PDB file of C-alpha atoms and ligand atoms in Angstrom:
ATOM      1  CA  MET A 210     -60.565 -51.239 -41.591  1.00 94.00           C
ATOM      2  CA  ARG A 211     -57.352 -52.788 -40.259  1.00 97.00           C
ATOM      3  CA  ASN A 212     -54.157 -53.641 -42.148  1.00 98.00           C
ATOM      4  CA  LEU A 213     -51.070 -55.526 -40.997  1.00 98.00           C
ATOM      5  CA  ILE A 214     -48.020 -53.660 -42.252  1.00 98.00           C
ATOM      6  CA  ASP A 215     -45.788 -53.758 -39.180  1.00 98.00           C
ATOM      7  CA  ILE A 216     -46.005 -56.214 -36.281  1.00 98.00           C
ATOM      8  CA  LYS A 217     -46.501 -53.186 -34.008  1.00 97.00           C
ATOM      9  CA  ASP A 218     -49.878 -52.636 -35.690  1.00 98.00           C
ATOM     10  CA  LEU A 219     -51.069 -55.375 -33.334  1.00 98.00           C
ATOM     11  CA  SER A 220     -51.129 -54.976 -29.558  1.00 98.00           C
ATOM     12  CA  ILE A 221     -49.764 -57.739 -27.348  1.00 97.00           C
ATOM     13  CA  GLU A 222     -53.352 -58.563 -26.360  1.00 98.00           C
ATOM     14  CA  GLU A 223     -54.325 -58.918 -30.023  1.00 98.00           C
ATOM     15  CA  ILE A 224     -51.317 -61.156 -30.708  1.00 98.00           C
ATOM     16  CA  ASP A 225     -52.235 -63.334 -27.723  1.00 98.00           C
ATOM     17  CA  GLU A 226     -55.773 -63.591 -29.069  1.00 98.00           C
ATOM     18  CA  LEU A 227     -54.510 -64.578 -32.553  1.00 98.00           C
ATOM     19  CA  ILE A 228     -52.361 -67.288 -30.979  1.00 98.00           C
ATOM     20  CA  LYS A 229     -55.363 -68.520 -28.994  1.00 98.00           C
ATOM     21  CA  VAL A 230     -57.518 -68.677 -32.127  1.00 98.00           C
ATOM     22  CA  ALA A 231     -54.734 -70.421 -34.109  1.00 98.00           C
ATOM     23  CA  LYS A 232     -54.454 -73.071 -31.383  1.00 98.00           C
ATOM     24  CA  ASP A 233     -58.220 -73.542 -31.439  1.00 98.00           C
ATOM     25  CA  ILE A 234     -58.120 -73.936 -35.235  1.00 98.00           C
ATOM     26  CA  MET A 235     -55.457 -76.641 -34.842  1.00 98.00           C
ATOM     27  CA  GLN A 236     -57.711 -78.483 -32.371  1.00 98.00           C
ATOM     28  CA  ASN A 237     -61.055 -77.949 -34.138  1.00 98.00           C
ATOM     29  CA  PRO A 238     -60.459 -77.260 -37.856  1.00 97.00           C
ATOM     30  CA  GLU A 239     -64.010 -78.250 -38.847  1.00 98.00           C
ATOM     31  CA  LYS A 240     -65.427 -75.383 -36.771  1.00 98.00           C
ATOM     32  CA  TYR A 241     -63.704 -72.945 -39.123  1.00 98.00           C
ATOM     33  CA  SER A 242     -64.160 -74.650 -42.471  1.00 98.00           C
ATOM     34  CA  GLU A 243     -66.899 -72.328 -43.743  1.00 98.00           C
ATOM     35  CA  LYS A 244     -66.055 -69.089 -41.971  1.00 98.00           C
ATOM     36  CA  CYS A 245     -64.857 -67.402 -45.156  1.00 98.00           C
ATOM     37  CA  LYS A 246     -67.423 -68.808 -47.576  1.00 98.00           C
ATOM     38  CA  TYR A 247     -67.769 -66.403 -50.556  1.00 97.00           C
ATOM     39  CA  LYS A 248     -64.695 -64.410 -49.434  1.00 98.00           C
ATOM     40  CA  LYS A 249     -61.633 -64.024 -51.641  1.00 98.00           C
ATOM     41  CA  LEU A 250     -57.985 -63.501 -50.779  1.00 98.00           C
ATOM     42  CA  ALA A 251     -55.653 -62.048 -53.417  1.00 98.00           C
ATOM     43  CA  THR A 252     -51.958 -62.892 -53.107  1.00 98.00           C
ATOM     44  CA  LEU A 253     -49.881 -60.314 -54.978  1.00 97.00           C
ATOM     45  CA  PHE A 254     -46.286 -61.516 -54.917  1.00 97.00           C
ATOM     46  CA  PHE A 255     -43.776 -59.287 -56.665  1.00 96.00           C
ATOM     47  CA  GLU A 256     -40.959 -61.405 -55.154  1.00 94.00           C
ATOM     48  CA  PRO A 257     -40.392 -65.176 -54.920  1.00 92.00           C
ATOM     49  CA  SER A 258     -42.079 -67.156 -52.152  1.00 93.00           C
ATOM     50  CA  THR A 259     -43.071 -70.703 -51.343  1.00 93.00           C
ATOM     51  CA  ARG A 260     -44.232 -70.876 -47.721  1.00 95.00           C
ATOM     52  CA  THR A 261     -45.739 -67.459 -47.279  1.00 96.00           C
ATOM     53  CA  ARG A 262     -47.853 -67.448 -50.419  1.00 97.00           C
ATOM     54  CA  LEU A 263     -48.920 -71.081 -50.295  1.00 97.00           C
ATOM     55  CA  SER A 264     -49.696 -70.993 -46.573  1.00 98.00           C
ATOM     56  CA  PHE A 265     -51.847 -67.897 -47.120  1.00 98.00           C
ATOM     57  CA  GLU A 266     -53.670 -69.647 -49.931  1.00 98.00           C
ATOM     58  CA  ALA A 267     -54.083 -72.886 -47.961  1.00 98.00           C
ATOM     59  CA  ALA A 268     -55.281 -70.818 -44.981  1.00 98.00           C
ATOM     60  CA  MET A 269     -58.029 -69.156 -47.032  1.00 98.00           C
ATOM     61  CA  MET A 270     -59.045 -72.474 -48.602  1.00 98.00           C
ATOM     62  CA  GLU A 271     -59.326 -74.135 -45.186  1.00 98.00           C
ATOM     63  CA  LEU A 272     -61.597 -71.282 -44.130  1.00 98.00           C
ATOM     64  CA  GLY A 273     -63.851 -72.116 -47.072  1.00 98.00           C
ATOM     65  CA  GLY A 274     -62.821 -69.084 -49.123  1.00 98.00           C
ATOM     66  CA  ASN A 275     -61.206 -68.671 -52.509  1.00 98.00           C
ATOM     67  CA  VAL A 276     -57.878 -67.317 -53.717  1.00 98.00           C
ATOM     68  CA  LEU A 277     -56.580 -65.458 -56.755  1.00 97.00           C
ATOM     69  CA  GLY A 278     -53.366 -63.625 -57.542  1.00 96.00           C
ATOM     70  CA  PHE A 279     -49.961 -63.738 -59.161  1.00 93.00           C
ATOM     71  CA  SER A 280     -46.637 -65.121 -57.990  1.00 93.00           C
ATOM     72  CA  GLU A 281     -44.239 -62.939 -59.939  1.00 87.00           C
ATOM     73  CA  ALA A 282     -44.136 -59.333 -61.046  1.00 86.00           C
ATOM     74  CA  SER A 283     -43.359 -60.390 -64.617  1.00 85.00           C
ATOM     75  CA  SER A 284     -46.770 -62.037 -65.011  1.00 82.00           C
ATOM     76  CA  SER A 285     -48.630 -58.939 -63.789  1.00 85.00           C
ATOM     77  CA  SER A 286     -49.160 -55.526 -65.381  1.00 84.00           C
ATOM     78  CA  THR A 287     -46.266 -54.218 -63.292  1.00 84.00           C
ATOM     79  CA  SER A 288     -44.142 -55.399 -66.210  1.00 82.00           C
ATOM     80  CA  LYS A 289     -46.092 -52.951 -68.396  1.00 84.00           C
ATOM     81  CA  GLY A 290     -45.300 -50.116 -66.009  1.00 86.00           C
ATOM     82  CA  GLU A 291     -48.409 -50.066 -63.795  1.00 90.00           C
ATOM     83  CA  SER A 292     -47.923 -48.488 -60.344  1.00 92.00           C
ATOM     84  CA  VAL A 293     -48.536 -50.365 -57.085  1.00 92.00           C
ATOM     85  CA  SER A 294     -51.349 -47.971 -56.177  1.00 93.00           C
ATOM     86  CA  ASP A 295     -53.195 -48.569 -59.464  1.00 94.00           C
ATOM     87  CA  THR A 296     -52.781 -52.351 -59.177  1.00 94.00           C
ATOM     88  CA  ILE A 297     -54.136 -52.262 -55.630  1.00 95.00           C
ATOM     89  CA  LYS A 298     -57.148 -50.113 -56.504  1.00 96.00           C
ATOM     90  CA  VAL A 299     -58.098 -52.541 -59.259  1.00 95.00           C
ATOM     91  CA  VAL A 300     -57.472 -55.786 -57.353  1.00 96.00           C
ATOM     92  CA  GLY A 301     -59.439 -54.453 -54.362  1.00 97.00           C
ATOM     93  CA  GLY A 302     -62.492 -54.607 -56.624  1.00 97.00           C
ATOM     94  CA  TYR A 303     -61.999 -58.353 -57.121  1.00 98.00           C
ATOM     95  CA  CYS A 304     -61.331 -59.544 -53.573  1.00 98.00           C
ATOM     96  CA  ASP A 305     -61.944 -58.968 -49.839  1.00 98.00           C
ATOM     97  CA  ILE A 306     -58.363 -58.990 -48.551  1.00 98.00           C
ATOM     98  CA  ILE A 307     -54.864 -58.755 -50.059  1.00 98.00           C
ATOM     99  CA  ALA A 308     -51.538 -60.306 -48.999  1.00 98.00           C
ATOM    100  CA  MET A 309     -48.694 -58.565 -50.778  1.00 98.00           C
ATOM    101  CA  ARG A 310     -44.936 -59.113 -51.012  1.00 97.00           C
ATOM    102  CA  HIS A 311     -42.720 -56.540 -52.671  1.00 97.00           C
ATOM    103  CA  PRO A 312     -38.951 -55.970 -53.011  1.00 95.00           C
ATOM    104  CA  LYS A 313     -39.362 -52.264 -52.148  1.00 96.00           C
ATOM    105  CA  GLU A 314     -39.419 -51.341 -48.494  1.00 96.00           C
ATOM    106  CA  GLY A 315     -42.645 -49.560 -47.643  1.00 97.00           C
ATOM    107  CA  ALA A 316     -44.571 -50.752 -50.740  1.00 97.00           C
ATOM    108  CA  PRO A 317     -47.309 -52.484 -48.676  1.00 97.00           C
ATOM    109  CA  LEU A 318     -47.713 -49.318 -46.613  1.00 98.00           C
ATOM    110  CA  VAL A 319     -48.212 -47.299 -49.806  1.00 96.00           C
ATOM    111  CA  ALA A 320     -50.666 -49.951 -51.013  1.00 97.00           C
ATOM    112  CA  SER A 321     -52.669 -49.700 -47.784  1.00 97.00           C
ATOM    113  CA  VAL A 322     -53.211 -45.969 -48.330  1.00 96.00           C
ATOM    114  CA  HIS A 323     -54.851 -46.674 -51.699  1.00 95.00           C
ATOM    115  CA  SER A 324     -56.744 -49.821 -50.790  1.00 97.00           C
ATOM    116  CA  ASP A 325     -60.420 -50.360 -50.009  1.00 96.00           C
ATOM    117  CA  VAL A 326     -59.687 -53.814 -48.552  1.00 98.00           C
ATOM    118  CA  PRO A 327     -57.266 -54.883 -45.775  1.00 98.00           C
ATOM    119  CA  ILE A 328     -53.617 -55.201 -46.817  1.00 98.00           C
ATOM    120  CA  ILE A 329     -51.254 -57.706 -45.241  1.00 98.00           C
ATOM    121  CA  ASN A 330     -47.525 -57.144 -45.640  1.00 98.00           C
ATOM    122  CA  ALA A 331     -46.104 -60.519 -46.695  1.00 98.00           C
ATOM    123  CA  GLY A 332     -42.544 -59.145 -46.713  1.00 98.00           C
ATOM    124  CA  ASP A 333     -41.195 -55.803 -47.944  1.00 97.00           C
ATOM    125  CA  GLY A 334     -37.567 -55.829 -49.059  1.00 95.00           C
ATOM    126  CA  GLY A 335     -35.089 -56.094 -46.196  1.00 94.00           C
ATOM    127  CA  HIS A 336     -37.525 -54.351 -43.860  1.00 96.00           C
ATOM    128  CA  ASN A 337     -40.368 -56.304 -42.215  1.00 97.00           C
ATOM    129  CA  HIS A 338     -42.217 -59.596 -42.350  1.00 98.00           C
ATOM    130  CA  PRO A 339     -44.973 -59.454 -39.727  1.00 98.00           C
ATOM    131  CA  THR A 340     -46.794 -62.675 -40.643  1.00 98.00           C
ATOM    132  CA  GLN A 341     -43.557 -64.658 -40.364  1.00 98.00           C
ATOM    133  CA  THR A 342     -43.268 -63.152 -36.902  1.00 98.00           C
ATOM    134  CA  LEU A 343     -46.792 -64.262 -35.997  1.00 98.00           C
ATOM    135  CA  THR A 344     -45.756 -67.718 -37.207  1.00 98.00           C
ATOM    136  CA  ASP A 345     -42.639 -67.536 -35.034  1.00 98.00           C
ATOM    137  CA  LEU A 346     -44.612 -66.412 -31.982  1.00 98.00           C
ATOM    138  CA  LEU A 347     -47.090 -69.272 -32.363  1.00 98.00           C
ATOM    139  CA  THR A 348     -44.154 -71.669 -32.726  1.00 98.00           C
ATOM    140  CA  ILE A 349     -42.461 -70.342 -29.593  1.00 98.00           C
ATOM    141  CA  SER A 350     -45.717 -70.373 -27.642  1.00 98.00           C
ATOM    142  CA  CYS A 351     -46.385 -74.011 -28.631  1.00 98.00           C
ATOM    143  CA  GLU A 352     -42.815 -75.282 -28.299  1.00 98.00           C
ATOM    144  CA  ASN A 353     -41.555 -73.306 -25.277  1.00 98.00           C
ATOM    145  CA  GLY A 354     -44.907 -72.802 -23.580  1.00 98.00           C
ATOM    146  CA  ARG A 355     -44.303 -69.070 -23.059  1.00 98.00           C
ATOM    147  CA  LEU A 356     -43.315 -65.855 -24.782  1.00 98.00           C
ATOM    148  CA  ASP A 357     -41.479 -64.263 -21.857  1.00 98.00           C
ATOM    149  CA  ASN A 358     -38.296 -65.121 -19.933  1.00 98.00           C
ATOM    150  CA  LEU A 359     -36.396 -66.317 -22.986  1.00 98.00           C
ATOM    151  CA  THR A 360     -32.865 -65.967 -24.305  1.00 98.00           C
ATOM    152  CA  ILE A 361     -33.047 -65.854 -28.079  1.00 98.00           C
ATOM    153  CA  GLY A 362     -30.067 -66.306 -30.374  1.00 98.00           C
ATOM    154  CA  LEU A 363     -30.510 -64.798 -33.837  1.00 98.00           C
ATOM    155  CA  CYS A 364     -27.884 -65.996 -36.270  1.00 98.00           C
ATOM    156  CA  GLY A 365     -26.883 -65.144 -39.836  1.00 98.00           C
ATOM    157  CA  ASP A 366     -27.940 -62.180 -41.932  1.00 97.00           C
ATOM    158  CA  LEU A 367     -29.245 -59.763 -39.310  1.00 98.00           C
ATOM    159  CA  LYS A 368     -28.794 -56.814 -41.637  1.00 97.00           C
ATOM    160  CA  PHE A 369     -31.071 -57.762 -44.520  1.00 97.00           C
ATOM    161  CA  GLY A 370     -33.132 -60.446 -42.770  1.00 97.00           C
ATOM    162  CA  ARG A 371     -36.591 -58.932 -42.466  1.00 97.00           C
ATOM    163  CA  THR A 372     -37.866 -61.833 -40.350  1.00 98.00           C
ATOM    164  CA  VAL A 373     -35.276 -60.954 -37.705  1.00 98.00           C
ATOM    165  CA  HIS A 374     -36.277 -57.278 -37.659  1.00 98.00           C
ATOM    166  CA  SER A 375     -39.949 -58.026 -37.086  1.00 97.00           C
ATOM    167  CA  LEU A 376     -39.207 -60.753 -34.537  1.00 98.00           C
ATOM    168  CA  ILE A 377     -37.007 -58.447 -32.435  1.00 98.00           C
ATOM    169  CA  SER A 378     -39.706 -55.792 -32.567  1.00 98.00           C
ATOM    170  CA  ALA A 379     -42.351 -58.249 -31.353  1.00 98.00           C
ATOM    171  CA  MET A 380     -40.314 -60.053 -28.685  1.00 98.00           C
ATOM    172  CA  SER A 381     -39.064 -56.792 -27.200  1.00 97.00           C
ATOM    173  CA  ARG A 382     -42.565 -56.222 -25.850  1.00 97.00           C
ATOM    174  CA  TYR A 383     -42.507 -59.367 -23.679  1.00 97.00           C
ATOM    175  CA  LYS A 384     -40.945 -59.580 -20.216  1.00 97.00           C
ATOM    176  CA  ASN A 385     -37.347 -60.561 -19.580  1.00 98.00           C
ATOM    177  CA  ILE A 386     -36.253 -61.233 -23.152  1.00 98.00           C
ATOM    178  CA  LYS A 387     -32.526 -61.327 -23.924  1.00 98.00           C
ATOM    179  CA  PHE A 388     -31.011 -61.421 -27.396  1.00 98.00           C
ATOM    180  CA  VAL A 389     -27.735 -62.876 -28.598  1.00 98.00           C
ATOM    181  CA  LEU A 390     -27.098 -61.373 -32.030  1.00 98.00           C
ATOM    182  CA  ILE A 391     -24.743 -63.626 -33.967  1.00 98.00           C
ATOM    183  CA  SER A 392     -23.506 -62.388 -37.345  1.00 98.00           C
ATOM    184  CA  PRO A 393     -20.414 -61.527 -39.341  1.00 97.00           C
ATOM    185  CA  ASP A 394     -19.459 -57.855 -38.931  1.00 96.00           C
ATOM    186  CA  GLU A 395     -20.822 -56.983 -42.376  1.00 95.00           C
ATOM    187  CA  LEU A 396     -24.267 -58.374 -41.547  1.00 97.00           C
ATOM    188  CA  LYS A 397     -24.883 -56.883 -38.114  1.00 98.00           C
ATOM    189  CA  ILE A 398     -28.314 -55.709 -37.009  1.00 98.00           C
ATOM    190  CA  PRO A 399     -29.112 -52.198 -38.370  1.00 97.00           C
ATOM    191  CA  GLU A 400     -28.485 -49.257 -36.033  1.00 97.00           C
ATOM    192  CA  TYR A 401     -32.118 -48.145 -36.172  1.00 97.00           C
ATOM    193  CA  ILE A 402     -33.230 -51.426 -34.619  1.00 97.00           C
ATOM    194  CA  LYS A 403     -30.714 -51.056 -31.809  1.00 98.00           C
ATOM    195  CA  GLU A 404     -31.702 -47.455 -31.126  1.00 97.00           C
ATOM    196  CA  GLU A 405     -35.438 -47.553 -31.683  1.00 97.00           C
ATOM    197  CA  ILE A 406     -36.213 -50.987 -30.273  1.00 97.00           C
ATOM    198  CA  LEU A 407     -33.459 -52.537 -28.173  1.00 98.00           C
ATOM    199  CA  ASP A 408     -32.049 -49.479 -26.404  1.00 97.00           C
ATOM    200  CA  LYS A 409     -35.359 -47.704 -26.120  1.00 96.00           C
ATOM    201  CA  ASN A 410     -36.908 -50.667 -24.313  1.00 95.00           C
ATOM    202  CA  ASN A 411     -33.804 -51.435 -22.230  1.00 96.00           C
ATOM    203  CA  ILE A 412     -33.480 -54.882 -23.743  1.00 98.00           C
ATOM    204  CA  GLU A 413     -30.386 -56.837 -22.798  1.00 98.00           C
ATOM    205  CA  TYR A 414     -28.407 -57.983 -25.854  1.00 98.00           C
ATOM    206  CA  VAL A 415     -24.923 -58.940 -26.961  1.00 98.00           C
ATOM    207  CA  GLU A 416     -23.423 -58.906 -30.437  1.00 98.00           C
ATOM    208  CA  THR A 417     -20.932 -61.578 -31.397  1.00 98.00           C
ATOM    209  CA  ASN A 418     -19.642 -63.384 -34.450  1.00 97.00           C
ATOM    210  CA  GLN A 419     -19.185 -66.679 -32.596  1.00 96.00           C
ATOM    211  CA  ILE A 420     -22.079 -69.118 -32.771  1.00 96.00           C
ATOM    212  CA  GLU A 421     -20.780 -71.443 -30.043  1.00 95.00           C
ATOM    213  CA  GLU A 422     -19.927 -68.769 -27.486  1.00 94.00           C
ATOM    214  CA  HIS A 423     -23.409 -68.357 -25.976  1.00 96.00           C
ATOM    215  CA  MET A 424     -24.976 -71.630 -27.170  1.00 98.00           C
ATOM    216  CA  SER A 425     -25.468 -73.078 -23.677  1.00 98.00           C
ATOM    217  CA  LYS A 426     -27.639 -70.129 -22.578  1.00 98.00           C
ATOM    218  CA  LEU A 427     -30.086 -70.144 -25.482  1.00 98.00           C
ATOM    219  CA  ASP A 428     -33.742 -71.163 -25.246  1.00 98.00           C
ATOM    220  CA  ILE A 429     -34.231 -70.424 -28.937  1.00 98.00           C
ATOM    221  CA  LEU A 430     -31.771 -70.440 -31.811  1.00 98.00           C
ATOM    222  CA  TYR A 431     -33.174 -68.683 -34.880  1.00 98.00           C
ATOM    223  CA  MET A 432     -31.024 -69.369 -37.945  1.00 98.00           C
ATOM    224  CA  THR A 433     -31.381 -67.271 -41.104  1.00 98.00           C
ATOM    225  CA  ARG A 434     -30.299 -67.393 -44.728  1.00 97.00           C
ATOM    226  CA  VAL A 435     -27.851 -64.844 -46.092  1.00 97.00           C
ATOM    227  CA  GLN A 436     -30.163 -62.706 -48.254  1.00 96.00           C
ATOM    228  CA  LYS A 437     -28.464 -63.055 -51.617  1.00 95.00           C
ATOM    229  CA  GLU A 438     -31.020 -60.891 -53.447  1.00 94.00           C
ATOM    230  CA  ARG A 439     -30.202 -57.838 -51.294  1.00 94.00           C
ATOM    231  CA  PHE A 440     -26.434 -57.884 -51.963  1.00 93.00           C
ATOM    232  CA  PHE A 441     -24.841 -55.365 -54.261  1.00 87.00           C
ATOM    233  CA  ASN A 442     -22.041 -57.654 -55.320  1.00 91.00           C
ATOM    234  CA  GLU A 443     -21.705 -61.385 -55.780  1.00 93.00           C
ATOM    235  CA  GLU A 444     -18.250 -61.496 -54.209  1.00 94.00           C
ATOM    236  CA  ASP A 445     -19.489 -60.373 -50.785  1.00 93.00           C
ATOM    237  CA  TYR A 446     -22.320 -62.866 -50.927  1.00 95.00           C
ATOM    238  CA  LEU A 447     -20.003 -65.747 -51.789  1.00 95.00           C
ATOM    239  CA  ARG A 448     -17.664 -64.799 -48.966  1.00 94.00           C
ATOM    240  CA  LEU A 449     -20.439 -64.630 -46.358  1.00 95.00           C
ATOM    241  CA  LYS A 450     -22.983 -67.231 -47.423  1.00 94.00           C
ATOM    242  CA  ASP A 451     -21.506 -70.181 -45.527  1.00 93.00           C
ATOM    243  CA  TYR A 452     -20.280 -68.231 -42.519  1.00 93.00           C
ATOM    244  CA  TYR A 453     -22.440 -70.266 -40.126  1.00 96.00           C
ATOM    245  CA  ILE A 454     -23.420 -73.842 -40.640  1.00 97.00           C
ATOM    246  CA  LEU A 455     -25.240 -75.340 -37.681  1.00 98.00           C
ATOM    247  CA  ASN A 456     -24.368 -78.995 -37.160  1.00 98.00           C
ATOM    248  CA  ASN A 457     -24.569 -81.551 -34.350  1.00 98.00           C
ATOM    249  CA  ASP A 458     -21.104 -80.673 -33.116  1.00 98.00           C
ATOM    250  CA  ARG A 459     -21.965 -77.003 -32.690  1.00 97.00           C
ATOM    251  CA  LEU A 460     -25.045 -78.003 -30.673  1.00 98.00           C
ATOM    252  CA  ARG A 461     -22.907 -79.968 -28.185  1.00 97.00           C
ATOM    253  CA  THR A 462     -23.362 -77.510 -25.323  1.00 98.00           C
ATOM    254  CA  ALA A 463     -26.956 -76.494 -26.150  1.00 98.00           C
ATOM    255  CA  LYS A 464     -29.865 -76.934 -23.743  1.00 98.00           C
ATOM    256  CA  GLU A 465     -31.938 -80.058 -24.041  1.00 97.00           C
ATOM    257  CA  LYS A 466     -34.974 -77.806 -24.395  1.00 96.00           C
ATOM    258  CA  LEU A 467     -33.546 -75.548 -27.095  1.00 98.00           C
ATOM    259  CA  THR A 468     -35.933 -74.715 -29.960  1.00 98.00           C
ATOM    260  CA  ILE A 469     -34.114 -74.499 -33.295  1.00 98.00           C
ATOM    261  CA  MET A 470     -35.994 -72.291 -35.736  1.00 98.00           C
ATOM    262  CA  HIS A 471     -35.484 -71.013 -39.292  1.00 98.00           C
ATOM    263  CA  PRO A 472     -38.043 -69.136 -41.392  1.00 98.00           C
ATOM    264  CA  LEU A 473     -36.836 -71.174 -44.410  1.00 98.00           C
ATOM    265  CA  PRO A 474     -35.803 -71.496 -47.195  1.00 97.00           C
ATOM    266  CA  ARG A 475     -32.589 -73.012 -45.902  1.00 97.00           C
ATOM    267  CA  VAL A 476     -29.548 -72.927 -48.135  1.00 95.00           C
ATOM    268  CA  ASN A 477     -26.551 -74.127 -46.110  1.00 94.00           C
ATOM    269  CA  GLU A 478     -27.160 -72.638 -42.652  1.00 97.00           C
ATOM    270  CA  ILE A 479     -28.310 -75.858 -41.039  1.00 98.00           C
ATOM    271  CA  SER A 480     -26.751 -79.168 -41.887  1.00 98.00           C
ATOM    272  CA  THR A 481     -29.388 -81.790 -42.738  1.00 98.00           C
ATOM    273  CA  GLU A 482     -27.998 -83.990 -39.942  1.00 98.00           C
ATOM    274  CA  VAL A 483     -29.731 -81.587 -37.501  1.00 98.00           C
ATOM    275  CA  ASP A 484     -33.164 -82.307 -39.025  1.00 98.00           C
ATOM    276  CA  SER A 485     -33.594 -85.466 -36.963  1.00 98.00           C
ATOM    277  CA  ASP A 486     -32.681 -83.713 -33.707  1.00 98.00           C
ATOM    278  CA  PRO A 487     -35.882 -83.407 -31.626  1.00 98.00           C
ATOM    279  CA  ARG A 488     -35.013 -79.740 -31.036  1.00 98.00           C
ATOM    280  CA  ALA A 489     -35.228 -78.946 -34.777  1.00 98.00           C
ATOM    281  CA  CYS A 490     -38.533 -77.111 -35.263  1.00 98.00           C
ATOM    282  CA  TYR A 491     -38.243 -75.413 -38.643  1.00 98.00           C
ATOM    283  CA  PHE A 492     -40.534 -77.686 -40.616  1.00 98.00           C
ATOM    284  CA  LYS A 493     -43.106 -77.612 -37.839  1.00 98.00           C
ATOM    285  CA  GLN A 494     -42.713 -73.828 -37.777  1.00 98.00           C
ATOM    286  CA  ALA A 495     -43.699 -73.660 -41.470  1.00 98.00           C
ATOM    287  CA  LYS A 496     -46.849 -75.628 -40.640  1.00 98.00           C
ATOM    288  CA  TYR A 497     -47.796 -73.294 -37.800  1.00 98.00           C
ATOM    289  CA  GLY A 498     -47.713 -70.500 -40.391  1.00 98.00           C
ATOM    290  CA  LYS A 499     -50.926 -71.703 -41.985  1.00 98.00           C
ATOM    291  CA  TYR A 500     -52.891 -71.666 -38.725  1.00 98.00           C
ATOM    292  CA  ILE A 501     -51.822 -68.227 -37.590  1.00 98.00           C
ATOM    293  CA  ARG A 502     -52.608 -66.836 -41.059  1.00 98.00           C
ATOM    294  CA  MET A 503     -56.083 -68.362 -40.780  1.00 98.00           C
ATOM    295  CA  ALA A 504     -56.528 -66.527 -37.470  1.00 98.00           C
ATOM    296  CA  LEU A 505     -55.219 -63.300 -39.010  1.00 98.00           C
ATOM    297  CA  ILE A 506     -57.545 -63.464 -42.033  1.00 98.00           C
ATOM    298  CA  LEU A 507     -60.532 -63.935 -39.679  1.00 98.00           C
ATOM    299  CA  LYS A 508     -59.439 -60.987 -37.574  1.00 98.00           C
ATOM    300  CA  LEU A 509     -58.905 -58.582 -40.477  1.00 98.00           C
ATOM    301  CA  LEU A 510     -62.190 -59.611 -42.092  1.00 98.00           C
ATOM    302  CA  GLU A 511     -63.866 -59.169 -38.688  1.00 98.00           C
ATOM    303  CA  ILE A 512     -65.304 -62.677 -38.740  1.00 97.00           C
ATOM    304  CA  LYS A 513     -65.962 -64.184 -35.292  1.00 91.00           C
TER     305      LYS A 513
HETATM  306  C1  NCD B1928     -38.220 -65.413 -45.381  1.00 61.36           C
HETATM  307  C2  NCD B1928     -38.429 -64.134 -46.169  1.00 61.36           C
HETATM  308  O1  NCD B1928     -39.035 -64.175 -47.251  1.00 61.36           O
HETATM  309  O2  NCD B1928     -38.018 -63.114 -45.665  1.00 61.36           O
HETATM  310  N1  NCD B1928     -38.912 -66.494 -45.924  1.00 61.36           N
HETATM  311  C3  NCD B1928     -40.194 -66.743 -45.520  1.00 61.36           C
HETATM  312  O3  NCD B1928     -41.082 -65.961 -45.746  1.00 61.36           O
HETATM  313  N2  NCD B1928     -40.412 -67.854 -44.796  1.00 61.36           N
HETATM  314  C4  NCD B1928     -36.801 -65.721 -45.125  1.00 61.36           C
HETATM  315  C5  NCD B1928     -35.867 -65.828 -46.290  1.00 61.36           C
HETATM  316  O4  NCD B1928     -36.261 -65.707 -47.443  1.00 61.36           O
HETATM  317  O5  NCD B1928     -34.689 -66.038 -46.032  1.00 61.36           O
END
């Protein structure tokens, strides 16, 4: 039985296959509409979510399956003191696969040890978010036509932004990838990512706090929200939350073929005037998320 806890749980070949299946689903949705008949997905969300949970649920419905679950810890027995491992053992008896989001780093990994059904990490604290990364890879593959030879700017909260951590881990396995890491000093990428991923794989990267400095070189600009819920004090958050606001003026020198991404939700990081720019891909990106999750559910349930 396979789980998806970390994006590295999938080989590059498996990711390529998931992307291929997702593209086929986009072209021929009817072919897949009964693949998960009588199967159930449980979405256990101990933290807020809109896109991830609803796209998982829509994905299972479009595969002909059913969904059950909860969208906040307070409406589950967690509020009575039940442990994650007990919850998982019980829910595994009601469904075939579980997507779980939790504020504690490593909680989905713990869950997978106790589970009889596949566990998908739908975000664990400030750590990882592998299915957002699959979404991002499908987006890049569709919009840029390749996953190698890219210069990727990651901007905003690189410290707590789990989507950034998983995306760096995934992209570092493709050829000739360069990163421009744009953040305020307080929100720089964690050391362990530099040591264990970037340095270890000899990936070229620069760190800067200037968004415009490298704009003209970027093929992808990945904006992120400052992760308010991970801050220890309100003051720091208020000081840093509007550090970068992408607007038309800041895109002046950008490539015509730039892909502007954001995992969403957006707070202030991208001015709404950018939404009508043909390079803005974030709403499309959210849509791609449903198709890649359909492909992932099929893979983990071993349905051809
Ligand atoms: C992201 C997350 O939850 O980490 N959202 C998402 O799943 N699309 C990004 C964020 O919340 O800022």
